[in-house]
Amino acid sequence: MLKRYDLLNAVEAQGVRLTAQRRALIETIQEAKSHLDAASLLELARKRDPKIDRATVYRTLELLKRLGMIDELDLMHLNGEKHYYEVKTQKDHLHLACFNCGEIEEFTSPTFERLKREIADKNEFDIKVMRLEVGGLCKRCAARKPVLQ
Ligand SMILES: [Zn+2]
Ligand SMILES: [Zn+2]
């Protein structure tokens, strides 16, 4: 398991005052088991507080992005143009997206860390974020389906 930021503490440590609705939404994001889009987050958050609306979701996501506490992903656009959100992890990771069942697997590798260092060194570039998405068939789907060319 990857270690993730503790959002509520991290946000409050920045001096941001949170309304009850934003707090409920942040808890939803923190506890999400998978990478969720704004509409799914809204649906889940409303179970905690039915008054949460779309504007609150978008404003809170903007805030968390600005503070660098969540990542926004497109995950190979498996479902059109949606964006997905996840709490930032201490270590960058890759996402493997299955075109067939939509499963997203997370992967870390020392090779990825080495590649990051190489990019940073050779370009004298201070990398803040590096994303790599891989699309294909997961193990289960690959066993069932003829491989796409
Ligand atoms: Zn699959
Ligand atoms: Zn992830």
PDB file of C-alpha atoms and ligand atoms in Angstrom:
ATOM      1  CA  MET A   1       0.000   0.000   0.000  1.00  0.00           C
ATOM      2  CA  LEU A   2       1.183   3.475  -0.866  1.00  0.00           C
ATOM      3  CA  LYS A   3       1.276   6.055   1.869  1.00  0.00           C
ATOM      4  CA  ARG A   4      -1.018   8.986   1.234  1.00  0.00           C
ATOM      5  CA  TYR A   5      -1.261  12.485   2.635  1.00  0.00           C
ATOM      6  CA  ASP A   6      -3.581  13.034   5.565  1.00  0.00           C
ATOM      7  CA  LEU A   7      -5.696  15.665   3.819  1.00  0.00           C
ATOM      8  CA  LEU A   8      -7.639  17.183   6.718  1.00  0.00           C
ATOM      9  CA  ASN A   9      -4.549  17.733   8.825  1.00  0.00           C
ATOM     10  CA  ALA A  10      -2.505  18.939   5.872  1.00  0.00           C
ATOM     11  CA  VAL A  11      -5.164  21.442   4.768  1.00  0.00           C
ATOM     12  CA  GLU A  12      -5.702  22.807   8.264  1.00  0.00           C
ATOM     13  CA  ALA A  13      -1.948  23.083   8.750  1.00  0.00           C
ATOM     14  CA  GLN A  14      -2.046  25.520   5.805  1.00  0.00           C
ATOM     15  CA  GLY A  15      -4.388  27.718   7.807  1.00  0.00           C
ATOM     16  CA  VAL A  16      -7.412  26.971   5.624  1.00  0.00           C
ATOM     17  CA  ARG A  17     -10.716  27.091   7.500  1.00  0.00           C
ATOM     18  CA  LEU A  18     -13.043  24.309   6.474  1.00  0.00           C
ATOM     19  CA  THR A  19     -16.820  24.337   6.443  1.00  0.00           C
ATOM     20  CA  ALA A  20     -18.618  21.187   7.559  1.00  0.00           C
ATOM     21  CA  GLN A  21     -19.409  20.410   3.922  1.00  0.00           C
ATOM     22  CA  ARG A  22     -15.829  20.747   2.742  1.00  0.00           C
ATOM     23  CA  ARG A  23     -14.726  18.635   5.670  1.00  0.00           C
ATOM     24  CA  ALA A  24     -17.222  15.902   4.730  1.00  0.00           C
ATOM     25  CA  LEU A  25     -16.055  16.023   1.132  1.00  0.00           C
ATOM     26  CA  ILE A  26     -12.386  15.832   2.074  1.00  0.00           C
ATOM     27  CA  GLU A  27     -13.122  12.814   4.261  1.00  0.00           C
ATOM     28  CA  THR A  28     -14.845  11.206   1.282  1.00  0.00           C
ATOM     29  CA  ILE A  29     -11.812  11.799  -0.936  1.00  0.00           C
ATOM     30  CA  GLN A  30      -9.480  10.492   1.745  1.00  0.00           C
ATOM     31  CA  GLU A  31     -11.426   7.282   2.238  1.00  0.00           C
ATOM     32  CA  ALA A  32     -12.144   6.564  -1.423  1.00  0.00           C
ATOM     33  CA  LYS A  33     -10.967   3.090  -2.303  1.00  0.00           C
ATOM     34  CA  SER A  34     -10.421   3.881  -5.956  1.00  0.00           C
ATOM     35  CA  HIS A  35      -9.771   6.783  -8.298  1.00  0.00           C
ATOM     36  CA  LEU A  36     -13.028   8.726  -8.464  1.00  0.00           C
ATOM     37  CA  ASP A  37     -14.364  11.407 -10.770  1.00  0.00           C
ATOM     38  CA  ALA A  38     -16.168  14.529  -9.532  1.00  0.00           C
ATOM     39  CA  ALA A  39     -19.658  13.063 -10.078  1.00  0.00           C
ATOM     40  CA  SER A  40     -18.897   9.896  -8.072  1.00  0.00           C
ATOM     41  CA  LEU A  41     -17.305  11.986  -5.330  1.00  0.00           C
ATOM     42  CA  LEU A  42     -20.419  14.140  -5.149  1.00  0.00           C
ATOM     43  CA  GLU A  43     -22.640  11.081  -4.897  1.00  0.00           C
ATOM     44  CA  LEU A  44     -20.535   9.547  -2.105  1.00  0.00           C
ATOM     45  CA  ALA A  45     -20.127  12.825  -0.223  1.00  0.00           C
ATOM     46  CA  ARG A  46     -23.895  13.380  -0.222  1.00  0.00           C
ATOM     47  CA  LYS A  47     -24.270  10.281   1.890  1.00  0.00           C
ATOM     48  CA  ARG A  48     -22.391  12.168   4.593  1.00  0.00           C
ATOM     49  CA  ASP A  49     -23.995  15.529   3.972  1.00  0.00           C
ATOM     50  CA  PRO A  50     -26.910  15.795   1.511  1.00  0.00           C
ATOM     51  CA  LYS A  51     -26.401  19.558   1.190  1.00  0.00           C
ATOM     52  CA  ILE A  52     -23.088  19.237  -0.644  1.00  0.00           C
ATOM     53  CA  ASP A  53     -23.407  20.483  -4.220  1.00  0.00           C
ATOM     54  CA  ARG A  54     -21.330  20.367  -7.384  1.00  0.00           C
ATOM     55  CA  ALA A  55     -19.855  23.814  -6.802  1.00  0.00           C
ATOM     56  CA  THR A  56     -18.505  22.700  -3.419  1.00  0.00           C
ATOM     57  CA  VAL A  57     -16.960  19.640  -5.032  1.00  0.00           C
ATOM     58  CA  TYR A  58     -15.230  21.619  -7.771  1.00  0.00           C
ATOM     59  CA  ARG A  59     -14.058  24.377  -5.438  1.00  0.00           C
ATOM     60  CA  THR A  60     -12.665  21.888  -2.948  1.00  0.00           C
ATOM     61  CA  LEU A  61     -10.905  19.879  -5.661  1.00  0.00           C
ATOM     62  CA  GLU A  62      -9.366  23.134  -6.960  1.00  0.00           C
ATOM     63  CA  LEU A  63      -8.166  23.982  -3.459  1.00  0.00           C
ATOM     64  CA  LEU A  64      -6.612  20.544  -2.920  1.00  0.00           C
ATOM     65  CA  LYS A  65      -4.937  20.672  -6.333  1.00  0.00           C
ATOM     66  CA  ARG A  66      -3.552  24.126  -5.629  1.00  0.00           C
ATOM     67  CA  LEU A  67      -2.133  22.889  -2.330  1.00  0.00           C
ATOM     68  CA  GLY A  68      -0.572  19.956  -4.184  1.00  0.00           C
ATOM     69  CA  MET A  69      -2.402  17.376  -2.089  1.00  0.00           C
ATOM     70  CA  ILE A  70      -4.304  15.552  -4.792  1.00  0.00           C
ATOM     71  CA  ASP A  71      -3.497  14.468  -8.302  1.00  0.00           C
ATOM     72  CA  GLU A  72      -5.800  14.793 -11.261  1.00  0.00           C
ATOM     73  CA  LEU A  73      -5.618  11.926 -13.711  1.00  0.00           C
ATOM     74  CA  ASP A  74      -7.262  11.107 -16.997  1.00  0.00           C
ATOM     75  CA  LEU A  75      -6.540   7.360 -16.757  1.00  0.00           C
ATOM     76  CA  MET A  76      -6.363   6.770 -20.492  1.00  0.00           C
ATOM     77  CA  HIS A  77      -9.804   8.346 -20.927  1.00  0.00           C
ATOM     78  CA  LEU A  78     -11.418   4.985 -20.300  1.00  0.00           C
ATOM     79  CA  ASN A  79     -14.706   6.781 -19.701  1.00  0.00           C
ATOM     80  CA  GLY A  80     -14.573   9.723 -22.050  1.00  0.00           C
ATOM     81  CA  GLU A  81     -13.218  13.044 -20.855  1.00  0.00           C
ATOM     82  CA  LYS A  82     -13.681  12.519 -17.129  1.00  0.00           C
ATOM     83  CA  HIS A  83     -10.929  13.362 -14.705  1.00  0.00           C
ATOM     84  CA  TYR A  84     -10.152  11.273 -11.676  1.00  0.00           C
ATOM     85  CA  TYR A  85      -8.753  12.335  -8.372  1.00  0.00           C
ATOM     86  CA  GLU A  86      -6.580  10.674  -5.801  1.00  0.00           C
ATOM     87  CA  VAL A  87      -4.799  11.739  -2.672  1.00  0.00           C
ATOM     88  CA  LYS A  88      -1.152  12.290  -3.476  1.00  0.00           C
ATOM     89  CA  THR A  89       1.150   9.532  -2.381  1.00  0.00           C
ATOM     90  CA  GLN A  90       4.587  10.048  -0.919  1.00  0.00           C
ATOM     91  CA  LYS A  91       6.063   8.290  -3.920  1.00  0.00           C
ATOM     92  CA  ASP A  92       5.010   8.790  -7.545  1.00  0.00           C
ATOM     93  CA  HIS A  93       3.357   5.746  -9.024  1.00  0.00           C
ATOM     94  CA  LEU A  94       2.254   4.487 -12.399  1.00  0.00           C
ATOM     95  CA  HIS A  95      -1.295   3.593 -13.328  1.00  0.00           C
ATOM     96  CA  LEU A  96      -2.107   0.547 -15.392  1.00  0.00           C
ATOM     97  CA  ALA A  97      -5.555   0.919 -16.931  1.00  0.00           C
ATOM     98  CA  CYS A  98      -7.400  -2.082 -18.321  1.00  0.00           C
ATOM     99  CA  PHE A  99      -9.284  -1.237 -21.524  1.00  0.00           C
ATOM    100  CA  ASN A 100     -11.643  -4.145 -20.965  1.00  0.00           C
ATOM    101  CA  CYS A 101     -12.776  -4.069 -17.317  1.00  0.00           C
ATOM    102  CA  GLY A 102     -11.591  -0.579 -16.388  1.00  0.00           C
ATOM    103  CA  GLU A 103      -9.524  -1.761 -13.458  1.00  0.00           C
ATOM    104  CA  ILE A 104      -6.738   0.577 -12.391  1.00  0.00           C
ATOM    105  CA  GLU A 105      -3.628  -0.899 -10.859  1.00  0.00           C
ATOM    106  CA  GLU A 106      -0.938   1.130  -9.161  1.00  0.00           C
ATOM    107  CA  PHE A 107       2.709   0.339  -9.568  1.00  0.00           C
ATOM    108  CA  THR A 108       5.925   1.727  -8.135  1.00  0.00           C
ATOM    109  CA  SER A 109       9.401   0.894  -9.292  1.00  0.00           C
ATOM    110  CA  PRO A 110      12.961   1.929  -8.460  1.00  0.00           C
ATOM    111  CA  THR A 111      13.476   2.157 -12.230  1.00  0.00           C
ATOM    112  CA  PHE A 112      10.820   4.880 -12.383  1.00  0.00           C
ATOM    113  CA  GLU A 113      12.604   6.783  -9.603  1.00  0.00           C
ATOM    114  CA  ARG A 114      15.884   6.405 -11.503  1.00  0.00           C
ATOM    115  CA  LEU A 115      14.254   7.693 -14.696  1.00  0.00           C
ATOM    116  CA  LYS A 116      12.960  10.719 -12.777  1.00  0.00           C
ATOM    117  CA  ARG A 117      16.439  11.450 -11.445  1.00  0.00           C
ATOM    118  CA  GLU A 118      17.923  11.078 -14.918  1.00  0.00           C
ATOM    119  CA  ILE A 119      15.364  13.489 -16.411  1.00  0.00           C
ATOM    120  CA  ALA A 120      15.904  15.982 -13.603  1.00  0.00           C
ATOM    121  CA  ASP A 121      19.704  15.796 -13.832  1.00  0.00           C
ATOM    122  CA  LYS A 122      20.094  15.888 -17.600  1.00  0.00           C
ATOM    123  CA  ASN A 123      17.630  18.741 -18.072  1.00  0.00           C
ATOM    124  CA  GLU A 124      18.352  20.549 -14.811  1.00  0.00           C
ATOM    125  CA  PHE A 125      14.621  20.355 -14.333  1.00  0.00           C
ATOM    126  CA  ASP A 126      12.979  20.441 -10.935  1.00  0.00           C
ATOM    127  CA  ILE A 127      10.255  17.800 -11.363  1.00  0.00           C
ATOM    128  CA  LYS A 128       7.146  18.382  -9.256  1.00  0.00           C
ATOM    129  CA  VAL A 129       5.004  15.708 -10.781  1.00  0.00           C
ATOM    130  CA  MET A 130       5.552  12.886 -13.212  1.00  0.00           C
ATOM    131  CA  ARG A 131       2.751  10.702 -14.438  1.00  0.00           C
ATOM    132  CA  LEU A 132       2.851   7.589 -16.460  1.00  0.00           C
ATOM    133  CA  GLU A 133      -0.246   5.792 -17.593  1.00  0.00           C
ATOM    134  CA  VAL A 134      -0.199   2.430 -19.236  1.00  0.00           C
ATOM    135  CA  GLY A 135      -3.201   1.068 -21.115  1.00  0.00           C
ATOM    136  CA  GLY A 136      -3.849  -2.544 -21.967  1.00  0.00           C
ATOM    137  CA  LEU A 137      -5.431  -5.670 -20.593  1.00  0.00           C
ATOM    138  CA  CYS A 138      -5.129  -6.763 -16.996  1.00  0.00           C
ATOM    139  CA  LYS A 139      -4.054 -10.304 -16.202  1.00  0.00           C
ATOM    140  CA  ARG A 140      -7.609 -11.622 -15.923  1.00  0.00           C
ATOM    141  CA  CYS A 141      -8.877  -9.994 -19.113  1.00  0.00           C
ATOM    142  CA  ALA A 142      -5.768 -10.949 -21.059  1.00  0.00           C
ATOM    143  CA  ALA A 143      -6.415 -14.583 -20.176  1.00  0.00           C
ATOM    144  CA  ARG A 144      -9.963 -14.343 -21.512  1.00  0.00           C
ATOM    145  CA  LYS A 145      -9.599 -12.113 -24.561  1.00  0.00           C
ATOM    146  CA  PRO A 146      -7.525 -12.345 -27.708  1.00  0.00           C
ATOM    147  CA  VAL A 147      -4.801  -9.705 -27.437  1.00  0.00           C
ATOM    148  CA  LEU A 148      -5.614  -6.431 -29.216  1.00  0.00           C
ATOM    149  CA  GLN A 149      -3.134  -5.497 -31.924  1.00  0.00           C
TER     150      GLN A 149
HETATM  151 ZN    ZN B   1      -9.301  -6.143 -17.029  1.00  0.00          ZN
HETATM  152 ZN    ZN B   2      -3.155   6.158  -8.115  1.00  0.00          ZN
END
